[in-house]
PDB file of C-alpha atoms in Angstrom:
ATOM      1  CA  UNK A   1      -9.296 -22.783  25.645  1.00 71.00           C
ATOM      2  CA  UNK A   2      -7.320 -19.992  26.233  1.00 75.00           C
ATOM      3  CA  UNK A   3      -8.682 -16.261  27.199  1.00 83.00           C
ATOM      4  CA  UNK A   4      -6.252 -13.500  27.032  1.00 84.00           C
ATOM      5  CA  UNK A   5      -7.302  -9.902  26.256  1.00 88.00           C
ATOM      6  CA  UNK A   6      -7.550  -8.234  22.861  1.00 87.00           C
ATOM      7  CA  UNK A   7      -4.167  -7.308  23.217  1.00 86.00           C
ATOM      8  CA  UNK A   8      -2.866  -9.867  23.720  1.00 89.00           C
ATOM      9  CA  UNK A   9      -4.571 -11.811  21.566  1.00 89.00           C
ATOM     10  CA  UNK A  10      -3.502  -9.038  18.260  1.00 90.00           C
ATOM     11  CA  UNK A  11       0.010  -9.739  20.034  1.00 90.00           C
ATOM     12  CA  UNK A  12      -0.163 -13.606  19.628  1.00 90.00           C
ATOM     13  CA  UNK A  13      -1.600 -13.661  16.202  1.00 92.00           C
ATOM     14  CA  UNK A  14       0.607 -10.755  14.726  1.00 91.00           C
ATOM     15  CA  UNK A  15       3.551 -13.806  16.275  1.00 92.00           C
ATOM     16  CA  UNK A  16       2.145 -16.175  14.862  1.00 94.00           C
ATOM     17  CA  UNK A  17       1.999 -15.090  11.594  1.00 95.00           C
ATOM     18  CA  UNK A  18       5.202 -13.819  11.388  1.00 93.00           C
ATOM     19  CA  UNK A  19       6.566 -17.371  12.115  1.00 95.00           C
ATOM     20  CA  UNK A  20       4.339 -18.451  10.053  1.00 95.00           C
ATOM     21  CA  UNK A  21       5.888 -16.500   7.391  1.00 95.00           C
ATOM     22  CA  UNK A  22       9.004 -16.841   8.162  1.00 93.00           C
ATOM     23  CA  UNK A  23       8.468 -20.590   8.295  1.00 95.00           C
ATOM     24  CA  UNK A  24       8.149 -20.647   4.755  1.00 95.00           C
ATOM     25  CA  UNK A  25      10.826 -18.685   3.534  1.00 94.00           C
ATOM     26  CA  UNK A  26      12.943 -20.401   5.366  1.00 94.00           C
ATOM     27  CA  UNK A  27      10.949 -24.034   3.658  1.00 94.00           C
ATOM     28  CA  UNK A  28      11.560 -22.239   0.229  1.00 95.00           C
ATOM     29  CA  UNK A  29      14.832 -20.728   0.279  1.00 93.00           C
ATOM     30  CA  UNK A  30      16.841 -23.873   2.603  1.00 93.00           C
ATOM     31  CA  UNK A  31      14.280 -26.812   0.810  1.00 93.00           C
ATOM     32  CA  UNK A  32      12.944 -25.919  -2.170  1.00 94.00           C
ATOM     33  CA  UNK A  33      14.871 -23.792  -4.427  1.00 93.00           C
ATOM     34  CA  UNK A  34      18.357 -25.690  -3.016  1.00 93.00           C
ATOM     35  CA  UNK A  35      17.427 -28.356  -4.320  1.00 93.00           C
ATOM     36  CA  UNK A  36      15.425 -27.712  -7.375  1.00 92.00           C
ATOM     37  CA  UNK A  37      18.194 -28.340  -9.788  1.00 92.00           C
ATOM     38  CA  UNK A  38      20.224 -31.349  -7.965  1.00 93.00           C
ATOM     39  CA  UNK A  39      18.165 -33.211  -6.319  1.00 91.00           C
ATOM     40  CA  UNK A  40      14.485 -32.810  -7.255  1.00 91.00           C
ATOM     41  CA  UNK A  41      13.191 -35.881  -5.942  1.00 92.00           C
ATOM     42  CA  UNK A  42      13.596 -34.584  -2.824  1.00 92.00           C
ATOM     43  CA  UNK A  43      10.925 -32.244  -3.010  1.00 93.00           C
ATOM     44  CA  UNK A  44       8.064 -35.299  -3.812  1.00 93.00           C
ATOM     45  CA  UNK A  45       7.568 -36.096  -0.019  1.00 93.00           C
ATOM     46  CA  UNK A  46       7.414 -33.284   2.901  1.00 93.00           C
ATOM     47  CA  UNK A  47      11.512 -33.004   4.704  1.00 91.00           C
ATOM     48  CA  UNK A  48      11.286 -35.949   7.271  1.00 91.00           C
ATOM     49  CA  UNK A  49      11.507 -33.436   9.373  1.00 92.00           C
ATOM     50  CA  UNK A  50       8.237 -32.151   9.045  1.00 91.00           C
ATOM     51  CA  UNK A  51       6.675 -34.888   7.584  1.00 90.00           C
ATOM     52  CA  UNK A  52       4.136 -35.640  11.056  1.00 93.00           C
ATOM     53  CA  UNK A  53       3.144 -32.227  10.749  1.00 92.00           C
ATOM     54  CA  UNK A  54       3.148 -31.423   6.674  1.00 93.00           C
ATOM     55  CA  UNK A  55       0.777 -33.533   4.406  1.00 94.00           C
ATOM     56  CA  UNK A  56       1.632 -34.916   1.054  1.00 94.00           C
ATOM     57  CA  UNK A  57      -1.200 -33.185  -0.501  1.00 95.00           C
ATOM     58  CA  UNK A  58      -0.536 -29.379   1.451  1.00 96.00           C
ATOM     59  CA  UNK A  59       3.489 -30.525   0.244  1.00 96.00           C
ATOM     60  CA  UNK A  60       2.961 -30.677  -3.313  1.00 95.00           C
ATOM     61  CA  UNK A  61       1.064 -27.799  -3.256  1.00 96.00           C
ATOM     62  CA  UNK A  62       3.000 -25.749  -1.862  1.00 96.00           C
ATOM     63  CA  UNK A  63       6.503 -26.924  -4.111  1.00 96.00           C
ATOM     64  CA  UNK A  64       3.867 -26.545  -7.462  1.00 96.00           C
ATOM     65  CA  UNK A  65       3.187 -22.752  -5.821  1.00 96.00           C
ATOM     66  CA  UNK A  66       7.128 -22.089  -5.191  1.00 96.00           C
ATOM     67  CA  UNK A  67       8.143 -23.079  -8.731  1.00 95.00           C
ATOM     68  CA  UNK A  68       5.617 -21.945 -10.174  1.00 96.00           C
ATOM     69  CA  UNK A  69       6.735 -18.647 -13.226  1.00 95.00           C
ATOM     70  CA  UNK A  70       4.302 -16.639 -11.532  1.00 96.00           C
ATOM     71  CA  UNK A  71       5.970 -17.302  -7.818  1.00 95.00           C
ATOM     72  CA  UNK A  72       9.277 -16.616  -9.522  1.00 94.00           C
ATOM     73  CA  UNK A  73       8.106 -13.093 -11.262  1.00 96.00           C
ATOM     74  CA  UNK A  74       7.194 -12.203  -7.779  1.00 95.00           C
ATOM     75  CA  UNK A  75      10.056 -13.417  -6.591  1.00 94.00           C
ATOM     76  CA  UNK A  76      12.538 -11.004  -8.685  1.00 95.00           C
ATOM     77  CA  UNK A  77      10.208  -7.729  -8.480  1.00 95.00           C
ATOM     78  CA  UNK A  78      10.337  -8.080  -4.003  1.00 93.00           C
ATOM     79  CA  UNK A  79      14.472  -9.005  -4.741  1.00 92.00           C
ATOM     80  CA  UNK A  80      14.828  -5.905  -7.323  1.00 93.00           C
ATOM     81  CA  UNK A  81      13.112  -3.503  -4.351  1.00 92.00           C
ATOM     82  CA  UNK A  82      15.027  -5.250  -1.524  1.00 88.00           C
ATOM     83  CA  UNK A  83      18.527  -3.475  -3.646  1.00 88.00           C
ATOM     84  CA  UNK A  84      17.116  -0.774  -3.821  1.00 89.00           C
ATOM     85  CA  UNK A  85      17.696  -0.423   0.086  1.00 85.00           C
ATOM     86  CA  UNK A  86      20.187   2.072   0.102  1.00 86.00           C
ATOM     87  CA  UNK A  87      21.146   1.557   3.550  1.00 86.00           C
ATOM     88  CA  UNK A  88      19.694  -1.278   5.417  1.00 83.00           C
ATOM     89  CA  UNK A  89      19.595  -1.608   9.156  1.00 85.00           C
ATOM     90  CA  UNK A  90      21.293  -4.071  11.712  1.00 83.00           C
ATOM     91  CA  UNK A  91      18.540  -4.031  13.840  1.00 83.00           C
ATOM     92  CA  UNK A  92      17.048  -7.588  12.937  1.00 78.00           C
ATOM     93  CA  UNK A  93      13.662  -7.525  14.645  1.00 78.00           C
ATOM     94  CA  UNK A  94      14.501  -5.189  17.000  1.00 82.00           C
ATOM     95  CA  UNK A  95      13.273  -1.581  15.692  1.00 85.00           C
ATOM     96  CA  UNK A  96      13.544   1.915  16.671  1.00 87.00           C
ATOM     97  CA  UNK A  97      10.541   1.573  18.496  1.00 88.00           C
ATOM     98  CA  UNK A  98      12.950  -0.708  21.458  1.00 89.00           C
ATOM     99  CA  UNK A  99      15.958   0.238  19.964  1.00 89.00           C
ATOM    100  CA  UNK A 100      15.013   4.074  21.582  1.00 90.00           C
ATOM    101  CA  UNK A 101      14.146   2.001  24.931  1.00 90.00           C
ATOM    102  CA  UNK A 102      17.186   0.502  25.212  1.00 89.00           C
ATOM    103  CA  UNK A 103      18.703   3.309  24.423  1.00 89.00           C
ATOM    104  CA  UNK A 104      17.062   5.184  27.082  1.00 90.00           C
ATOM    105  CA  UNK A 105      17.551   2.481  29.588  1.00 91.00           C
ATOM    106  CA  UNK A 106      21.352   2.138  28.515  1.00 90.00           C
ATOM    107  CA  UNK A 107      22.260   5.762  28.492  1.00 89.00           C
ATOM    108  CA  UNK A 108      19.558   6.535  31.078  1.00 87.00           C
ATOM    109  CA  UNK A 109      17.880   9.834  29.192  1.00 85.00           C
ATOM    110  CA  UNK A 110      14.246  10.313  27.388  1.00 85.00           C
ATOM    111  CA  UNK A 111      13.881  11.038  23.963  1.00 83.00           C
ATOM    112  CA  UNK A 112      16.594  10.264  22.315  1.00 84.00           C
ATOM    113  CA  UNK A 113      17.914  12.490  18.110  1.00 87.00           C
ATOM    114  CA  UNK A 114      16.121  10.930  15.111  1.00 88.00           C
ATOM    115  CA  UNK A 115      19.445  10.788  13.808  1.00 89.00           C
ATOM    116  CA  UNK A 116      20.761   9.106  16.484  1.00 88.00           C
ATOM    117  CA  UNK A 117      18.836   6.157  16.260  1.00 89.00           C
ATOM    118  CA  UNK A 118      19.456   6.072  12.308  1.00 89.00           C
ATOM    119  CA  UNK A 119      22.803   5.563  12.977  1.00 89.00           C
ATOM    120  CA  UNK A 120      22.853   3.229  16.431  1.00 87.00           C
ATOM    121  CA  UNK A 121      20.346   1.125  13.766  1.00 89.00           C
ATOM    122  CA  UNK A 122      22.573   0.326  11.138  1.00 90.00           C
ATOM    123  CA  UNK A 123      25.786  -0.152  13.539  1.00 88.00           C
ATOM    124  CA  UNK A 124      26.759  -3.432  12.033  1.00 85.00           C
ATOM    125  CA  UNK A 125      26.997  -6.559  15.096  1.00 82.00           C
ATOM    126  CA  UNK A 126      30.915  -6.139  14.838  1.00 84.00           C
ATOM    127  CA  UNK A 127      30.866  -2.283  15.830  1.00 84.00           C
ATOM    128  CA  UNK A 128      30.478  -0.220  12.375  1.00 86.00           C
ATOM    129  CA  UNK A 129      29.230   1.035   9.226  1.00 86.00           C
ATOM    130  CA  UNK A 130      29.924   0.292   5.324  1.00 85.00           C
ATOM    131  CA  UNK A 131      31.519   3.306   3.460  1.00 86.00           C
ATOM    132  CA  UNK A 132      27.977   4.161   2.006  1.00 88.00           C
ATOM    133  CA  UNK A 133      26.660   4.229   5.383  1.00 89.00           C
ATOM    134  CA  UNK A 134      28.903   6.589   6.918  1.00 90.00           C
ATOM    135  CA  UNK A 135      29.489   9.495   4.746  1.00 91.00           C
ATOM    136  CA  UNK A 136      25.825   9.613   5.815  1.00 91.00           C
ATOM    137  CA  UNK A 137      26.453   9.821   9.274  1.00 90.00           C
ATOM    138  CA  UNK A 138      29.840  12.150   8.807  1.00 91.00           C
ATOM    139  CA  UNK A 139      27.238  14.566   6.903  1.00 90.00           C
ATOM    140  CA  UNK A 140      24.532  13.951  10.194  1.00 89.00           C
ATOM    141  CA  UNK A 141      27.677  14.802  12.400  1.00 87.00           C
ATOM    142  CA  UNK A 142      28.691  17.941  10.324  1.00 89.00           C
ATOM    143  CA  UNK A 143      25.234  19.015  10.131  1.00 88.00           C
ATOM    144  CA  UNK A 144      24.703  18.745  13.623  1.00 81.00           C
ATOM    145  CA  UNK A 145      28.050  20.973  14.925  1.00 76.00           C
TER     146      UNK A 145
END
């Protein structure tokens, strides 16, 4: 057994929960929705790479749930909510707290303005903003001057 202090245990369980949700999401997107119409026979058994960990009965229940009308309704609601996000961030799992710490470390100063965090959190990996975000950034900069 492992003995962890409370904070480490909490963070470990939180991380495991996130990975579990990501795994189920990836399986749903890359396998179930990908092959539900083209090759439904592939969904009859767990994928070979996961077969040693996923029992056939559990796999059947998972596929049945993900293809149910109730699940599709929930999925559509969540997709609709995602489309409402006008200015999505590009921080991946970094988050504002770690982004702020990174900027403080890189620039050697303490306390970063919220508007600068918002701006930096929406810079794409290619190094720019979308047109909508650029318009908001320009408004923020003009207000700060």
